[in-house]
Coordinates of C-alpha atoms and ligand atoms in Angstrom, one line a residue:
M1 CA -8.1 55.4 56.8
T2 CA -9.3 59.0 56.8
R3 CA -12.0 59.7 54.2
G4 CA -14.0 62.6 53.3
G5 CA -13.6 65.7 51.1
I6 CA -14.3 64.8 47.5
A7 CA -13.6 61.1 48.1
E8 CA -16.4 58.7 47.4
P9 CA -17.5 56.2 49.9
V10 CA -15.4 53.1 49.7
P11 CA -16.7 49.8 50.9
S12 CA -14.1 47.9 53.0
V13 CA -14.9 44.3 52.5
S14 CA -13.6 44.0 49.0
E15 CA -10.3 42.1 49.3
E16 CA -11.5 39.5 51.7
S17 CA -14.4 38.5 49.6
R18 CA -12.3 38.7 46.4
S19 CA -9.7 36.4 47.7
S20 CA -12.1 33.9 49.2
Q21 CA -14.1 33.9 45.9
R22 CA -11.0 33.0 44.0
Q23 CA -10.1 30.2 46.4
K24 CA -13.5 28.7 46.1
G25 CA -13.2 28.2 42.4
S26 CA -12.3 24.7 41.4
V27 CA -9.9 26.2 38.8
A28 CA -7.4 27.6 41.4
R29 CA -4.2 25.6 41.5
I30 CA -2.2 26.0 44.7
L31 CA 1.4 25.0 44.8
N32 CA 3.1 24.4 48.1
E33 CA 6.5 25.7 48.9
D34 CA 8.5 22.7 47.8
T35 CA 6.6 21.7 44.7
P36 CA 9.2 21.4 42.0
L37 CA 8.3 23.6 39.1
T38 CA 9.0 21.5 36.1
P39 CA 6.6 21.1 33.2
A40 CA 6.6 17.4 33.6
N41 CA 5.2 17.2 37.1
K42 CA 3.3 20.5 37.0
A43 CA -0.1 19.4 35.9
A44 CA -0.4 16.3 38.2
K45 CA 1.2 17.9 41.2
L46 CA -0.8 21.1 41.0
S47 CA -4.2 19.6 40.5
S48 CA -3.7 17.3 43.5
D49 CA -2.7 20.1 45.7
A50 CA -5.5 22.3 44.7
S51 CA -8.3 20.5 46.4
E52 CA -6.5 19.9 49.7
K53 CA -5.1 23.4 49.9
G54 CA -7.9 25.5 48.5
D55 CA -8.3 27.4 51.7
L56 CA -5.2 28.0 53.7
S57 CA -6.4 31.0 55.6
M58 CA -4.8 31.2 59.0
P59 CA -5.2 33.7 61.8
A60 CA -3.3 36.8 60.8
K61 CA -0.2 37.6 62.9
V62 CA -1.0 41.3 62.9
D63 CA -4.1 43.2 61.9
M64 CA -3.9 46.0 59.3
D65 CA -4.8 48.7 61.9
K66 CA -1.6 48.2 63.7
I67 CA 0.4 48.5 60.5
V68 CA -1.5 51.6 59.5
S69 CA -0.9 53.2 62.9
L70 CA 2.8 52.3 63.0
C71 CA 3.2 53.8 59.5
K72 CA 1.6 57.0 60.6
R73 CA 3.4 57.2 64.0
R74 CA 6.8 56.7 62.5
G75 CA 6.6 58.7 59.3
L76 CA 6.3 55.7 56.9
I77 CA 3.0 56.4 55.2
F78 CA 0.4 59.1 55.7
P79 CA -3.2 59.5 54.3
S80 CA -3.0 61.8 51.3
S81 CA -4.3 65.3 51.6
E82 CA -4.9 64.6 55.2
I83 CA -5.5 68.2 56.3
Y84 CA -8.5 68.3 53.8
G85 CA -9.9 65.1 55.2
G86 CA -8.0 62.7 53.0
L87 CA -8.7 61.3 49.5
A88 CA -9.9 57.7 49.3
S89 CA -7.3 55.2 48.5
C90 CA -4.5 57.7 48.1
W91 CA -1.4 57.6 50.4
D92 CA 1.8 59.6 50.8
Y93 CA 5.1 58.0 51.7
G94 CA 6.8 59.9 54.6
P95 CA 10.5 60.3 55.2
M96 CA 10.9 56.7 56.4
G97 CA 8.5 55.3 53.8
V98 CA 10.2 56.8 50.9
E99 CA 13.5 55.2 51.9
L100 CA 11.8 51.8 52.3
K101 CA 10.0 52.1 49.0
R102 CA 13.2 53.1 47.2
N103 CA 15.0 50.1 48.8
V104 CA 12.3 47.7 47.5
K105 CA 12.6 49.2 44.0
D106 CA 16.4 49.1 44.2
A107 CA 16.4 45.5 45.3
W108 CA 14.2 44.6 42.4
W109 CA 16.3 46.6 39.9
K110 CA 19.4 45.0 41.1
A111 CA 18.1 41.4 40.9
I112 CA 16.3 41.9 37.6
I113 CA 18.9 44.1 35.7
H114 CA 22.2 44.7 37.4
E115 CA 22.9 41.1 38.5
R116 CA 22.2 39.7 35.0
D117 CA 23.3 40.4 31.5
D118 CA 20.1 39.5 29.7
V119 CA 17.8 42.3 30.9
V120 CA 18.0 46.0 30.2
G121 CA 16.0 48.9 31.8
L122 CA 13.6 51.4 30.4
D123 CA 11.6 54.4 31.6
T124 CA 8.7 55.2 29.3
S125 CA 6.0 57.9 29.5
I126 CA 2.8 57.6 31.5
M127 CA 0.7 59.1 28.7
M128 CA 0.9 57.2 25.4
H129 CA -0.7 57.3 22.0
P130 CA -4.4 56.2 22.4
G131 CA -3.8 53.6 19.7
V132 CA -1.6 51.7 22.1
W133 CA -4.6 51.0 24.3
A134 CA -6.8 50.0 21.4
A135 CA -4.2 47.5 20.3
S136 CA -3.5 46.1 23.7
G137 CA -7.2 45.4 24.3
H138 CA -7.5 47.8 27.3
I139 CA -10.1 50.0 25.7
D140 CA -12.4 47.0 25.1
S141 CA -11.4 44.6 27.9
F142 CA -9.9 46.4 30.9
T143 CA -13.2 46.4 32.7
D144 CA -14.7 45.2 35.9
P145 CA -18.5 44.5 36.4
L146 CA -20.0 47.2 38.5
V147 CA -23.3 47.1 40.4
E148 CA -24.8 49.9 42.5
C149 CA -27.1 49.6 45.5
K150 CA -30.5 51.2 44.7
S151 CA -30.9 52.2 48.4
C152 CA -27.5 53.4 49.7
H153 CA -25.9 54.0 46.3
L154 CA -22.6 52.3 47.2
R155 CA -20.9 50.7 44.2
W156 CA -19.5 47.2 44.2
R157 CA -17.5 44.9 41.9
A158 CA -20.1 42.4 41.0
D159 CA -17.6 39.5 41.0
T160 CA -16.5 40.2 44.6
I161 CA -19.8 40.1 46.4
E162 CA -21.6 37.1 47.7
G163 CA -25.4 36.9 47.8
K164 CA -27.8 39.0 45.9
G165 CA -28.2 42.2 48.0
C166 CA -25.9 45.1 48.9
P167 CA -23.2 43.9 51.3
K168 CA -23.7 47.1 53.3
C169 CA -27.5 47.5 53.7
G170 CA -29.0 44.5 51.9
G171 CA -30.6 46.8 49.3
E172 CA -31.4 45.7 45.8
L173 CA -28.5 45.9 43.3
T174 CA -28.6 47.2 39.7
E175 CA -27.7 44.9 36.8
P176 CA -23.9 44.7 36.3
R177 CA -22.5 47.1 33.7
M178 CA -18.9 46.9 32.5
F179 CA -16.8 49.7 33.9
N180 CA -13.4 50.6 32.2
L181 CA -10.7 51.1 34.8
M182 CA -8.6 53.5 32.8
F183 CA -8.4 57.1 33.9
K184 CA -9.0 59.5 31.0
T185 CA -7.6 63.0 30.6
S186 CA -7.2 65.6 27.8
M187 CA -4.0 66.6 26.2
G188 CA -3.7 70.1 24.8
P189 CA -4.5 73.7 25.9
V190 CA -7.8 74.2 24.1
E191 CA -10.4 71.9 25.7
E192 CA -12.5 71.4 22.5
E193 CA -9.5 70.5 20.4
A194 CA -7.7 68.5 23.1
S195 CA -7.4 64.8 22.5
T196 CA -8.3 62.2 24.9
V197 CA -5.4 60.3 26.5
Y198 CA -5.3 57.7 29.2
L199 CA -3.1 57.4 32.2
R200 CA -1.4 54.0 31.7
P201 CA -2.9 51.2 33.8
E202 CA 0.4 49.2 33.4
T203 CA 3.9 49.9 32.4
A204 CA 4.2 46.9 30.1
Q205 CA 2.8 48.6 26.9
G206 CA 5.6 51.2 27.1
I207 CA 8.0 48.2 26.8
F208 CA 6.2 46.5 23.9
V209 CA 6.1 49.6 21.8
N210 CA 9.8 50.1 22.3
F211 CA 10.8 46.5 21.6
D212 CA 12.3 47.4 18.2
N213 CA 14.2 50.4 19.6
V214 CA 15.8 48.3 22.3
I215 CA 16.6 45.3 20.1
T216 CA 18.3 47.5 17.4
T217 CA 20.3 49.6 19.9
S218 CA 21.2 47.2 22.7
R219 CA 23.2 44.6 20.7
K220 CA 21.6 41.9 22.7
K221 CA 20.3 38.5 21.6
L222 CA 17.2 36.7 22.7
P223 CA 16.2 35.7 25.3
L224 CA 16.2 39.4 26.3
G225 CA 14.3 41.1 29.1
I226 CA 13.2 44.7 29.2
A227 CA 12.2 46.0 32.6
Q228 CA 10.8 49.2 34.1
I229 CA 9.4 50.6 37.3
G230 CA 6.8 53.4 37.2
K231 CA 3.4 54.7 38.2
S232 CA 0.2 53.1 37.0
F233 CA -3.3 54.2 37.4
R234 CA -6.5 52.2 37.7
N235 CA -9.9 53.6 38.6
E236 CA -10.6 50.6 40.9
I237 CA -14.2 50.2 42.0
T238 CA -13.3 48.9 45.4
P239 CA -9.9 50.0 46.5
G240 CA -8.9 49.4 50.1
N241 CA -6.9 47.6 52.6
F242 CA -4.4 50.4 53.0
I243 CA -1.8 50.4 50.2
F244 CA -2.9 46.9 49.0
R245 CA -5.3 48.3 46.3
T246 CA -5.1 51.9 45.4
R247 CA -6.0 53.9 42.3
E248 CA -2.4 55.2 41.8
F249 CA 0.4 52.8 42.4
E250 CA 3.8 51.7 41.2
H251 CA 4.5 48.7 39.0
M252 CA 7.8 46.8 38.7
E253 CA 7.4 44.9 35.4
L254 CA 9.7 42.7 33.3
E255 CA 8.9 41.6 29.8
Y256 CA 11.2 38.7 28.9
F257 CA 11.2 38.0 25.2
V258 CA 11.9 34.4 24.2
K259 CA 11.8 32.0 21.3
P260 CA 8.4 30.4 20.9
G261 CA 8.6 26.8 22.2
T262 CA 11.0 27.8 25.0
D263 CA 8.2 29.9 26.7
E264 CA 7.0 27.2 29.2
K265 CA 10.6 26.6 30.4
W266 CA 11.1 30.3 30.9
L267 CA 7.7 30.7 32.7
D268 CA 8.8 28.0 35.2
Y269 CA 12.2 29.8 35.6
W270 CA 10.6 33.2 36.3
V271 CA 8.0 31.8 38.7
K272 CA 10.7 30.3 40.8
E273 CA 13.0 33.4 40.6
R274 CA 10.2 35.7 41.7
F275 CA 9.0 33.5 44.5
D276 CA 12.6 33.2 45.8
W277 CA 13.1 37.0 45.6
Y278 CA 10.5 37.6 48.3
A279 CA 11.9 34.8 50.4
K280 CA 15.5 36.1 50.1
L281 CA 14.3 39.5 51.3
G282 CA 13.0 38.1 54.5
I283 CA 9.4 37.0 53.8
R284 CA 8.7 33.8 55.6
K285 CA 8.1 30.9 53.2
E286 CA 5.0 29.8 55.1
N287 CA 3.4 33.2 54.2
L288 CA 4.0 32.8 50.5
R289 CA 2.4 30.4 48.0
L290 CA 1.9 30.1 44.3
R291 CA -1.5 29.8 42.6
Q292 CA -2.0 28.9 39.0
H293 CA -4.8 30.6 37.1
G294 CA -7.6 28.4 35.8
K295 CA -8.3 28.5 32.1
D296 CA -11.5 30.5 32.6
E297 CA -9.7 33.1 34.7
L298 CA -6.8 33.9 32.4
A299 CA -6.6 37.5 31.0
H300 CA -7.4 37.8 27.3
Y301 CA -3.6 38.0 26.4
A302 CA -2.4 35.1 28.7
R303 CA -1.6 31.5 27.8
D304 CA -0.8 30.6 31.4
C305 CA -0.3 32.6 34.6
Y306 CA 0.8 32.1 38.2
D307 CA 0.3 34.4 41.1
V308 CA 2.7 34.7 44.0
E309 CA 0.3 35.1 46.9
Y310 CA 1.0 36.4 50.4
L311 CA -1.0 35.8 53.5
F312 CA -2.2 39.3 54.2
P313 CA -4.3 40.0 57.3
M314 CA -7.4 39.8 55.1
G315 CA -6.3 36.4 53.7
W316 CA -4.2 35.0 50.8
S317 CA -4.0 37.6 48.1
E318 CA -2.0 38.3 45.0
L319 CA 1.4 39.9 45.4
E320 CA 2.7 39.4 41.9
G321 CA 1.5 37.8 38.7
I322 CA 3.8 35.9 36.3
A323 CA 2.1 35.4 32.9
N324 CA 3.0 33.8 29.6
R325 CA 1.7 36.5 27.2
G326 CA 2.7 34.6 24.1
D327 CA 3.0 36.8 21.0
F328 CA -0.2 38.7 21.7
D329 CA 1.2 42.1 22.3
L330 CA 3.8 42.3 19.6
I331 CA 1.3 40.9 17.0
Q332 CA -1.3 43.5 18.1
H333 CA 1.1 46.4 18.0
A334 CA 2.4 45.4 14.6
K335 CA -1.1 45.1 13.3
H336 CA -2.3 48.5 14.7
S337 CA 0.9 50.5 14.0
G338 CA 1.9 49.0 10.7
R339 CA 5.4 48.4 11.9
E340 CA 6.9 45.0 11.8
L341 CA 7.8 43.8 15.3
S342 CA 9.8 40.6 15.0
Y343 CA 13.2 39.2 15.7
Y344 CA 15.8 38.0 13.3
D345 CA 17.9 35.2 14.8
A346 CA 21.2 35.5 12.9
E347 CA 22.7 32.3 14.2
A348 CA 19.7 30.1 13.2
G349 CA 18.9 32.2 10.1
E350 CA 15.2 32.5 11.1
K351 CA 12.8 35.3 11.9
Y352 CA 10.0 35.0 14.4
V353 CA 7.7 37.0 16.7
P354 CA 9.0 36.4 20.2
Y355 CA 6.8 35.1 23.1
V356 CA 6.8 37.1 26.3
I357 CA 7.0 36.0 29.9
E358 CA 5.9 38.8 32.2
P359 CA 6.6 39.0 35.9
S360 CA 4.5 42.0 37.1
A361 CA 4.7 43.1 40.7
G362 CA 3.4 46.0 42.7
V363 CA 5.8 48.2 44.6
D364 CA 3.3 49.3 47.2
R365 CA 1.9 45.8 47.7
S366 CA 5.4 44.5 48.2
V367 CA 6.1 47.3 50.7
L368 CA 2.9 46.2 52.6
A369 CA 3.9 42.6 52.6
F370 CA 7.5 43.4 53.8
L371 CA 6.0 45.5 56.6
I372 CA 3.5 43.0 57.7
D373 CA 6.0 40.1 57.7
A374 CA 8.6 42.2 59.6
Y375 CA 6.2 43.3 62.3
D376 CA 6.8 41.9 65.7
E377 CA 5.9 42.6 69.3
E378 CA 7.8 41.1 72.2
E379 CA 8.3 41.6 75.9
V380 CA 11.6 42.7 77.2
E381 CA 12.0 43.0 80.9
G382 CA 8.3 43.4 81.4
E383 CA 7.9 46.1 78.7
K384 CA 6.4 45.7 75.2
R385 CA 8.8 46.2 72.3
T386 CA 7.4 46.7 68.8
L387 CA 9.9 46.2 66.0
L388 CA 10.3 45.6 62.3
H389 CA 12.6 42.8 61.5
L390 CA 13.2 44.3 58.0
H391 CA 15.9 42.8 55.9
R392 CA 19.0 45.0 56.2
S393 CA 18.8 46.0 52.5
L394 CA 15.2 47.2 52.9
A395 CA 15.5 49.0 56.3
P396 CA 15.0 52.8 55.8
I397 CA 17.9 53.7 58.1
K398 CA 20.9 51.4 58.4
V399 CA 22.6 52.9 61.4
A400 CA 21.4 55.3 64.1
V401 CA 24.1 57.4 66.0
L402 CA 22.8 58.0 69.5
P403 CA 24.8 60.0 72.0
L404 CA 23.8 58.9 75.5
S405 CA 22.6 62.4 76.2
R406 CA 22.7 65.8 74.6
N407 CA 25.9 67.0 76.3
E408 CA 28.5 69.5 75.2
K409 CA 31.3 67.0 75.7
L410 CA 29.5 64.1 73.9
T411 CA 28.1 66.0 70.9
P412 CA 31.3 66.8 69.0
L413 CA 32.4 63.1 69.2
A414 CA 28.9 61.9 68.2
K415 CA 28.8 64.3 65.3
E416 CA 32.3 63.1 64.2
V417 CA 31.0 59.5 64.2
F418 CA 27.9 60.5 62.2
N419 CA 30.0 62.4 59.6
K420 CA 32.2 59.4 59.2
L421 CA 29.3 57.0 58.6
C422 CA 26.8 59.0 56.6
P423 CA 28.6 59.0 53.3
N424 CA 28.5 55.1 53.3
F425 CA 25.3 54.2 55.1
V426 CA 21.9 55.9 55.5
T427 CA 22.5 57.2 59.0
D428 CA 20.2 58.9 61.5
Y429 CA 21.4 61.2 64.2
D430 CA 19.2 61.5 67.3
D431 CA 20.0 63.1 70.6
S432 CA 16.6 64.0 71.9
Q433 CA 14.7 62.2 74.7
S434 CA 15.9 59.2 76.7
I435 CA 18.1 56.6 75.1
G436 CA 15.3 54.0 75.8
R437 CA 12.8 56.0 73.7
R438 CA 15.3 56.5 71.0
Y439 CA 16.0 52.8 70.8
R440 CA 12.2 52.1 70.6
R441 CA 11.9 54.5 67.7
Q442 CA 14.7 52.9 65.8
D443 CA 13.2 49.4 66.5
E444 CA 9.9 50.5 65.2
I445 CA 11.4 51.6 61.8
G446 CA 13.5 48.6 61.6
T447 CA 17.0 50.1 62.0
P448 CA 19.4 47.2 62.1
F449 CA 22.1 48.9 64.2
C450 CA 22.3 51.6 66.8
V451 CA 25.7 53.1 67.7
T452 CA 25.8 54.6 71.2
I453 CA 28.4 57.2 72.3
D454 CA 28.8 57.4 76.1
F455 CA 31.2 59.1 78.4
E456 CA 33.6 56.3 78.3
S457 CA 33.9 56.8 74.5
L458 CA 35.6 60.1 75.2
E459 CA 38.4 58.2 77.0
D460 CA 38.7 55.0 75.1
K461 CA 37.5 56.1 71.7
Q462 CA 35.2 53.2 71.5
V463 CA 31.4 53.0 70.9
T464 CA 28.7 50.4 71.4
I465 CA 26.9 48.7 68.5
R466 CA 23.4 47.4 69.4
D467 CA 21.8 44.7 67.2
R468 CA 18.0 45.3 66.6
D469 CA 17.0 41.6 66.6
S470 CA 19.0 40.0 69.4
L471 CA 19.6 43.2 71.4
A472 CA 23.2 42.0 71.7
Q473 CA 25.8 44.7 72.1
I474 CA 29.5 44.9 71.2
R475 CA 32.0 47.6 71.9
V476 CA 34.3 48.5 69.1
P477 CA 36.9 51.2 68.3
I478 CA 35.6 54.2 66.4
E479 CA 38.6 53.8 64.1
G480 CA 37.2 50.6 62.4
L481 CA 33.5 51.2 63.0
D482 CA 32.6 51.7 59.3
K483 CA 34.3 48.4 58.3
I484 CA 32.5 46.5 61.1
L485 CA 29.1 48.0 60.2
E486 CA 29.7 47.2 56.5
A487 CA 30.4 43.6 57.3
K488 CA 27.4 43.3 59.6
L489 CA 25.1 45.0 57.0
K490 CA 26.3 42.4 54.5
G491 CA 25.1 39.7 56.9
E492 CA 28.2 38.9 59.1
A493 CA 27.0 37.3 62.3
F494 CA 26.6 39.6 65.3
D495 CA 28.8 37.7 67.7
A496 CA 27.9 38.7 71.2
S497 CA 25.5 37.5 73.9
P498 CA 22.5 39.7 74.5
L499 CA 23.5 42.3 76.9
W500 CA 20.2 44.2 77.2
A501 CA 19.7 42.9 80.7
T502 CA 22.9 44.3 82.0
R503 CA 22.4 47.5 80.0
E504 CA 19.0 48.1 81.5
K505 CA 20.4 47.7 85.0
K506 CA 23.1 50.3 84.6
Ligands
ATP601 P1 -5.7 42.2 41.2 O1 -6.2 40.9 40.8 O2 -5.2 42.3 42.7 O3 -6.5 43.4 40.8 P2 -4.2 42.3 38.8 O4 -4.1 40.8 38.5 O5 -5.1 43.1 38.1 O6 -4.3 42.5 40.4 P3 -1.8 42.9 37.5 O7 -2.4 43.7 36.4 O8 -1.3 41.5 37.3 O9 -2.7 42.9 38.8 O10 -0.6 43.8 38.2 C1 0.5 43.2 38.8 C2 0.7 43.6 40.2 O11 0.5 45.0 40.3 C3 -0.3 43.0 41.2 O12 0.1 41.7 41.5 C4 -0.2 44.0 42.3 O13 1.0 43.7 43.1 C5 0.0 45.3 41.6 N1 -1.3 46.0 41.5 C6 -2.3 45.8 40.6 N2 -3.3 46.6 40.8 C7 -3.0 47.3 41.9 C8 -3.7 48.3 42.7 N3 -4.9 48.8 42.3 N4 -3.1 48.8 43.8 C9 -1.9 48.4 44.1 N5 -1.2 47.5 43.5 C10 -1.8 46.9 42.4

């Protein structure tokens, strides 16, 4: 990470110590992959797992530096304001990164909204009435304990450090003081008259304050979910580990409103749904686990909470939290706004304040987990090949059209193929450098299929499709190329023996 400019020094140890601290607590409940999630067995099963599996740290498959370097090299993620020396914990998504990030958000939106009839979407503003944050408890409670080293003046989150001294220089630390993580700004053109507003630290409150609007306009009954994706801001004391913890990031949040009494059932349901979502998109199950929050660890609004954790290079860390928020938020907003926020169940003839189950995920943290899990290095004919085994739906580019060389005879046909494919798939066209280098580039950004146009193509009107993972190749007519790619991108098997050996020898 490049630091400097106006950026403050950022200690780098934070996440490791934070995750190990958590695991040490006797309160952590670790579920293994096949623990059935039913209320009946939950308590017994979880507590017995906790002691045996409190520390599952394994050697990381890839270190973070390799991921950061690949991201820079291939236009996925750049340090923000790099030409000015960068700004701590801020990152920019490059041409490939923005596609990957959009695909992650689209996959979430599809699974949460489009493939169901009980969830609707929303897009609320980042700045909200300050009363929202008083009601939600963020002004009083969204704080971390901060200590400062009296010698080197580095600042630390008190709950993430072990021992008494500064982790950097061993110097004496100040007493902890509570530090509010919300960013403040002023609204209005005249500074003295401007009012203080906050940049939202979560998107959830935009959903709660619109509960009534959505219920009265959507003609939906409970259980009903309202979901949104958007930027959140937290003035984290110790950001770090690339895009794992930053001060500006994107949330994907669902607030699922249910009848009180059915909340535990729905919590179980959503924990399983969300765990499976990561697995369906290619994350290996052995790198995922669930952790139930202990009673003393629960946020002020939560009745129960599970984290989906991923085995990041710095250890097991939270990927997503799924909380039972009870009726805390609707009650608070009703109290502070004076507006009634309840639901009338016409069939049962009763009125109640719904409970809320909240799966809350980070877009950037998910992107990081998908990248890490997809990263692979292998040897092909004595040469190292780096590749991303990204799920087809997440890969930034689906198909790369690669004429064997930049040649006046090949170019028109290659362009014709590109023009045929690009309305249907995100397609790249590349005719510079050797074909081997171009394959390597596509492998490193996780492109599932390369289509090669060679001199035989001019005669037989056929092209070669190369599969990223197996390196198998098949020759197909240009005529039906789009249909074949469509089927393969939907998961149809790539039915050919690996031909890279023969191809290399040609
Ligand atoms: P953590 O314990 O890691 O600080 P949290 O419990 O405060 O996270 P939530 O408020 O539950 O996080 O937010 C839900 C998700 O949002 C997290 O699981 C994570 O994926 C993402 N997230 C939270 N804070 C950050 C951050 N500073 N940078 C990037 N992603 C974040």
